């Protein structure tokens, strides 16, 4: 059965599963850190055993949130080279490989956000009114950077039912001195003519450039297109997903009804059904550009970006895992 | 200055102004009743004085809610013939004219809803999934009638931020034994493929067939068009408005920010602005048909309906009042 | 039970029912003739009995093809004035009323086609390529008239599965010396760039201007809109239907599977289902104009035309028959 | 052959033909005046002869500009009642009829522009940026009225190739103290996001609500629709044309090549062809509303307006003149 | 002149030319086999002569069906490395190169279909109604695989005029126990609301992602887009064509008129023209995804796939052959 | 401070700055030549100093026209390898590197136009009517080549306000014997139905495939899409720009008002503002294909082309220059 997984790694896995660690970026970094720790703590000297041990840790982490995209991307980045290597070498070499990949991932994630802020802030012109939805760190960073650069920018933030993440966005921007107007989700079409551009975040980007993000995003994209308003998505590339390549449709998480109505309402009306999908999918044709740390790319370049990160073979390999598993 | 307005009429006016009487239909009927009462209570015998007295009562009522459409339509229907008549005749004749028009309006309003339920229910096919927004008595009546006729019908009801009128719709339909699924406003695009038709109510219908209704209505219409789903509006014709003919743009009521965020949030962030428009405008090109008591008409027939109700001259006259007043 | 319906009238009813008389125009004229005959043959002298007798004949005719539009329109035109009259007068007066209305309908129908040919032919410019679908006498008349007027015009005729009525259209036009290109229904999008305008017939026109015509019509309309090509419908106004006003959805006739596949194929594959709808519905927004005997009207004027034919009250009355019957 | 047409009337006809009188409004008023003069100068006493004489004057005027719409509309308004009357009465009665109709037309035209200014100015909101094309008196009046009412309004005026009528618009508005930005026709799409609404004039409005106006108008309408910007047309109703009802396609005047290139360029390149169409046709689906003296109507109400002006029979009659003539 | 082409190879070429071998996949595999045979049968020992001999065989095969895409792709894959090699080496080395490439192509083709079935079947959800057109082995495999995986799936199959390949599709699926509804091509728009997704095959995929497939495909794509229904294409990547890169427009094969009308109809109407294009082109913007053996790619990734197969240089080289030949 | 820049190079820089050298192609070639001359004239022997000297010359050239795209692309191609090299080697090696890259760029530019003519001419079919805008050498070459190949082709050329470059296009094509019709910019929508395809040039192509070209181009693209007409752009790939990747929005040059109105008009109306943007941006979704020397690519492949030219790293590096400079 090989060596036990260290306590600390088990705890990180549990934190992700129980959502004590939240947000695509933090999850990805926590997983990379856990793998680094696991590699460092490995006491043995059998390189093949080490590889199996790392594979087990990877699988443990992957199972915590089966539909997240940033998680498998982070894990694959860190352990892929080791698992794919034709022969292993010494434990020291293998350990160094994992540790280096993990550090490199974390550093990359730290720098990516900074770079997105920088690149995205140039798309904001002086005097712009930007509309955003939900609470995206990337979007907030872009707006703040533009404001720091001396551009006058004001923001329309949707309240974002059912969890009101728009309040968080409003608070973050107000504290940075940016003017914010909070609006109900359903008022976007009435107000879109006052908006110069839309910028939202992403939970995942499919290989065809479709963007999975907080429910309501695709409505705003549709309205923006109806009015000829530019619609941008800001996201780190480690949220790009090769899985759609394998024909695996994006699974949209369904959240509890009590986020939408109080429990007593449900108790009183036992036949009432509530649907509360977390995310929706914005088609690539509605997206002007995706602001990433490697540049503002058209949605049609999503596959290119995937290949750039993992290499062409890496993309195919990941996409085919699912195929082979089920076949 | 002529005779005093009876106490009871003053109270009705105050009830409308203070929103103790709510809903376009109830307001219209209350105004018609008030005019009837005023006519009956008039103690004098000078027919010209009676006309002036009735005009004053009408003006009092009209001032209570300056932007509502059903109110001036009801008042105009009741007192128009008297005010427009070339000579007045006796007080008795004039009184009878007002009382008859008021009764006729109230009877008409009562029958219209019944007729809309009947006509609209035929558009619902067995097995249909109908999506609705906010809480419209006309829509609820249509669904209930279809269910009574033995058609299996289920309903997706949006919760309708910020005041959650969707909860009322859900309750009304559940109590009538209709299956209801409650959904956040922003999830409509994700779920539209499961929907067979959309039916919503109206607060006003402009002369060009554009529909003013609860904020978010036009988003749903846009999504329905994107997916080739029929979009119907159910409304009595006394909500059709001749005012847009005079170039008077539709004024959208702006409601208090505390409907959107708690007061303490506003207190903490004094620079936060909140926009909370009550209604939006759905363009006629997005509407399949308007279900009225005179039939299912295309939006392009709205002007025809106006003319049918008030006569061609009546429409022009009403539309031009604003012109002449300001000019 | 009153007097027996004359043999000849019964035979006409049977001919329509068994489709020995086909085509909206011929059906309408046959029904008008039958009513005239019935009126002339009535032997009695009780005017109230005469009215009941005529009502029975009308009902007999109406039952032959319950979904056709031209039939009830013809019957209503002929017998409506009698049935709606407050008092009847003498049998002679009543008889004359029916006979005159019937003659007037037949004359109208004869003249309408001629007028459509004349009006429609002016929309055809010298050198035009016109695409048509199925076999419409109105369209063929327009093309022939344009050619007679010396305009060079050529026609793309779809074969029109499953019954290949396009072959009839091709033959009629070739015999009139017009160049015809026959094409499969599915090739319209490939060839549309060579087409200057589309003209098709109609089986019915709804109150909102939607056109019910041979299956495939709405596809061509969609393609025409995609390419900015004008799409015209040519039809007599007695195919305009007030019934959609009552919320009664248009019922599309489903025809036998053996029109689509041979019986042996069905025998061999008992689980195969075949759908073979006769007609489809083209939305008014896809139609440039409707060429009628009263002019080239926009689809939005369909309701106006209905009112012109039957009078405003007549339209309401007809539309409400269905409502009252079911209610 | 009857009496000679008075010199003064002949001169007016010649002025219209030679374009010494220009602009749809001025032409219409000149024709009405000429008819009034002709009626007054008639020396005879034979009422039937008078009718023939007036018919001849009308025909003389109609031939001067065969494609203008305001001209036949004015003539028909003035002489229609006389020509359609079942019996003529005395010369005095007939003369009075013509003179009264002519005066009434002229008064109507004078008031219509004033009313359009008033009605249209209400659609302009404080702070609006309005884009216009070519030089329309109705549009200029609307903008000036809005400015007089204290609304801050600024205008983007296209230069309007080839004759640069945009310079005239710019001058008129600048002199009224309105801010104007002059732009090349081809820059409209680049600048449309800064525009709140478009308002243009019309040379003719077809029965289906399509608008014939200066070449380039339909491009701007297309761009406005692409960006969800309202597109209004301002025009007197006597530019509404019943002729399209008769299948007569709108004929677009082709103007001389030297408006586009200098003669020497043409001389040097004899094989160069130049196309210089005066007008284009904006489809009704691209038009938000038509601002007329009877109100802001949807394009779908154009036929209704025609009927209101001439009466239902009058519209049919005019439309059928062409049919009968050619048939 | 070099050595003679072996009899067996000549026969294969003839079979392809005379359409005894049909279908893009079978043609491609037959050509690869013929090249393998030719290489094996070469009796000489001069490596340069061998290369010329292989080039001649390749040209013989390429001439059989000049517009097919799978054929030149197969030939280029098999002989490209030999023909492009800077120096040849021994006959044995060259022969091995050709034989290995041919085997590898055949194996690839066999595996690709299996992989498409697997990947495509995941896009099918339990309960889905899938519409397909014509008869595609890839589509049938996907549906059957989904059914085998326990998903309830039913299929709407168009009959596909003029050759009724839809009957073949229906039979194949019925025999596999899948519910099938056969429909006329022209009824797709009427029935699209009952369809969850469309999946069709391809004859060729252009470098810009446009798909060439059986006539009628692009209509269905247009209808799917009008109703927001996903539209997938299933195809092996060896149908991707680099030729469009060279500006060579896709040539659509025109098939005999007797497929559309009986010979006697043509004899009777000698002036009748019949157009019967085999294929149409669906623009990339109408396609949700292309299901290939390398994953579900967006149409915009077609060029990327081409580069992956032949290498960037290979794509350019093939595209430029045509340029150099003609230039 | 290093060595002085040679006189000849300074003069080239000045010629570009003062627009004595005009046109994206000529500017690019002049810059390459200047770098070659600079390298050849370097008298020293210190390789590091040589690199600094070349960097300075490059910067001098880049500053002449800060927004042109062909200029930095040419400079980067010529000096990039030297500036990016990890160590320099001898002066002779470095010099040779620069000279070879410069020659290679010039040769490439010469060949590219020829190749575009060849590739583009194949898209032109016999009998085609091609519409073009402004004056593009690439488009003229394509048309001329197609005509030389024996295809009958005629051209609609817009006059292209404000500088009438359409006259130049007309002249060039007329002299080559091609039929030309000159039209005002605003008449394109009226005439588009006579056009088979649109081909225009480009000033720059963004990484997302958007095309920057003469003002008015995007209007024509919009009209072409409205009518289903193919819209092609012809351009050398050295106009493809990596800068948009860095979030740097495309800056549109604003030209003097006197190009639009005479100075006296401006003098008379000091409050008149004139906007005269040189270019507009056509979104990639409106473009059928981009005709380049490497083939007809879809707009979505623009990023791929950038990577092909500079290598993936080169693209990133250029894009990040701007980021690092500002950050």
JSON list of N, CA and C in Angstrom, two decimals, chain E residues 132-140 160 165-170 172 201 214:
[
{"chain": "E", "resi": 132, "resn": "UNK", "atom": "N", "xyz": [-30.69, 14.42, -37.05]},
{"chain": "E", "resi": 132, "resn": "UNK", "atom": "CA", "xyz": [-29.57, 14.27, -37.98]},
{"chain": "E", "resi": 132, "resn": "UNK", "atom": "C", "xyz": [-30.09, 14.35, -39.41]},
{"chain": "E", "resi": 133, "resn": "UNK", "atom": "N", "xyz": [-29.14, 14.50, -40.34]},
{"chain": "E", "resi": 133, "resn": "UNK", "atom": "CA", "xyz": [-29.47, 14.71, -41.76]},
{"chain": "E", "resi": 133, "resn": "UNK", "atom": "C", "xyz": [-28.61, 13.76, -42.56]},
{"chain": "E", "resi": 134, "resn": "UNK", "atom": "N", "xyz": [-29.15, 13.23, -43.63]},
{"chain": "E", "resi": 134, "resn": "UNK", "atom": "CA", "xyz": [-28.41, 12.32, -44.50]},
{"chain": "E", "resi": 134, "resn": "UNK", "atom": "C", "xyz": [-27.98, 11.09, -43.71]},
{"chain": "E", "resi": 135, "resn": "UNK", "atom": "N", "xyz": [-26.90, 10.43, -44.12]},
{"chain": "E", "resi": 135, "resn": "UNK", "atom": "CA", "xyz": [-26.46, 9.21, -43.45]},
{"chain": "E", "resi": 135, "resn": "UNK", "atom": "C", "xyz": [-24.98, 9.29, -43.14]},
{"chain": "E", "resi": 136, "resn": "UNK", "atom": "N", "xyz": [-24.65, 9.57, -41.88]},
{"chain": "E", "resi": 136, "resn": "UNK", "atom": "CA", "xyz": [-23.25, 9.66, -41.48]},
{"chain": "E", "resi": 136, "resn": "UNK", "atom": "C", "xyz": [-22.92, 8.52, -40.53]},
{"chain": "E", "resi": 137, "resn": "UNK", "atom": "N", "xyz": [-21.87, 7.74, -40.89]},
{"chain": "E", "resi": 137, "resn": "UNK", "atom": "CA", "xyz": [-21.45, 6.63, -40.06]},
{"chain": "E", "resi": 137, "resn": "UNK", "atom": "C", "xyz": [-21.02, 7.14, -38.68]},
{"chain": "E", "resi": 138, "resn": "UNK", "atom": "N", "xyz": [-20.36, 8.29, -38.67]},
{"chain": "E", "resi": 138, "resn": "UNK", "atom": "CA", "xyz": [-19.90, 8.85, -37.40]},
{"chain": "E", "resi": 138, "resn": "UNK", "atom": "C", "xyz": [-21.09, 9.18, -36.49]},
{"chain": "E", "resi": 139, "resn": "UNK", "atom": "N", "xyz": [-22.12, 9.76, -37.06]},
{"chain": "E", "resi": 139, "resn": "UNK", "atom": "CA", "xyz": [-23.28, 10.12, -36.25]},
{"chain": "E", "resi": 139, "resn": "UNK", "atom": "C", "xyz": [-23.99, 8.87, -35.74]},
{"chain": "E", "resi": 140, "resn": "UNK", "atom": "N", "xyz": [-24.17, 7.90, -36.63]},
{"chain": "E", "resi": 140, "resn": "UNK", "atom": "CA", "xyz": [-24.83, 6.66, -36.22]},
{"chain": "E", "resi": 140, "resn": "UNK", "atom": "C", "xyz": [-24.04, 5.99, -35.08]},
{"chain": "E", "resi": 160, "resn": "UNK", "atom": "N", "xyz": [-33.92, 13.36, -46.47]},
{"chain": "E", "resi": 160, "resn": "UNK", "atom": "CA", "xyz": [-32.76, 13.75, -47.28]},
{"chain": "E", "resi": 160, "resn": "UNK", "atom": "C", "xyz": [-32.96, 13.51, -48.77]},
{"chain": "E", "resi": 165, "resn": "UNK", "atom": "N", "xyz": [-31.18, 9.22, -48.27]},
{"chain": "E", "resi": 165, "resn": "UNK", "atom": "CA", "xyz": [-30.25, 8.51, -47.39]},
{"chain": "E", "resi": 165, "resn": "UNK", "atom": "C", "xyz": [-30.77, 8.43, -45.96]},
{"chain": "E", "resi": 166, "resn": "UNK", "atom": "N", "xyz": [-31.74, 9.29, -45.64]},
{"chain": "E", "resi": 166, "resn": "UNK", "atom": "CA", "xyz": [-32.33, 9.24, -44.30]},
{"chain": "E", "resi": 166, "resn": "UNK", "atom": "C", "xyz": [-32.98, 7.90, -44.01]},
{"chain": "E", "resi": 167, "resn": "UNK", "atom": "N", "xyz": [-33.45, 7.21, -45.05]},
{"chain": "E", "resi": 167, "resn": "UNK", "atom": "CA", "xyz": [-34.02, 5.88, -44.84]},
{"chain": "E", "resi": 167, "resn": "UNK", "atom": "C", "xyz": [-32.95, 4.92, -44.31]},
{"chain": "E", "resi": 168, "resn": "UNK", "atom": "N", "xyz": [-31.74, 5.05, -44.84]},
{"chain": "E", "resi": 168, "resn": "UNK", "atom": "CA", "xyz": [-30.64, 4.20, -44.38]},
{"chain": "E", "resi": 168, "resn": "UNK", "atom": "C", "xyz": [-30.34, 4.49, -42.91]},
{"chain": "E", "resi": 169, "resn": "UNK", "atom": "N", "xyz": [-30.26, 5.77, -42.59]},
{"chain": "E", "resi": 169, "resn": "UNK", "atom": "CA", "xyz": [-30.01, 6.14, -41.19]},
{"chain": "E", "resi": 169, "resn": "UNK", "atom": "C", "xyz": [-31.09, 5.57, -40.28]},
{"chain": "E", "resi": 170, "resn": "UNK", "atom": "N", "xyz": [-32.35, 5.71, -40.71]},
{"chain": "E", "resi": 170, "resn": "UNK", "atom": "CA", "xyz": [-33.46, 5.22, -39.90]},
{"chain": "E", "resi": 170, "resn": "UNK", "atom": "C", "xyz": [-33.32, 3.71, -39.67]},
{"chain": "E", "resi": 172, "resn": "UNK", "atom": "N", "xyz": [-30.61, 1.77, -39.86]},
{"chain": "E", "resi": 172, "resn": "UNK", "atom": "CA", "xyz": [-29.45, 1.45, -39.01]},
{"chain": "E", "resi": 172, "resn": "UNK", "atom": "C", "xyz": [-29.77, 1.65, -37.52]},
{"chain": "E", "resi": 201, "resn": "UNK", "atom": "N", "xyz": [-22.85, 14.69, -40.13]},
{"chain": "E", "resi": 201, "resn": "UNK", "atom": "CA", "xyz": [-21.50, 14.35, -40.58]},
{"chain": "E", "resi": 201, "resn": "UNK", "atom": "C", "xyz": [-20.91, 15.45, -41.43]},
{"chain": "E", "resi": 214, "resn": "UNK", "atom": "N", "xyz": [-23.84, 17.22, -47.09]},
{"chain": "E", "resi": 214, "resn": "UNK", "atom": "CA", "xyz": [-25.03, 17.01, -47.92]},
{"chain": "E", "resi": 214, "resn": "UNK", "atom": "C", "xyz": [-25.92, 18.26, -47.99]}
]
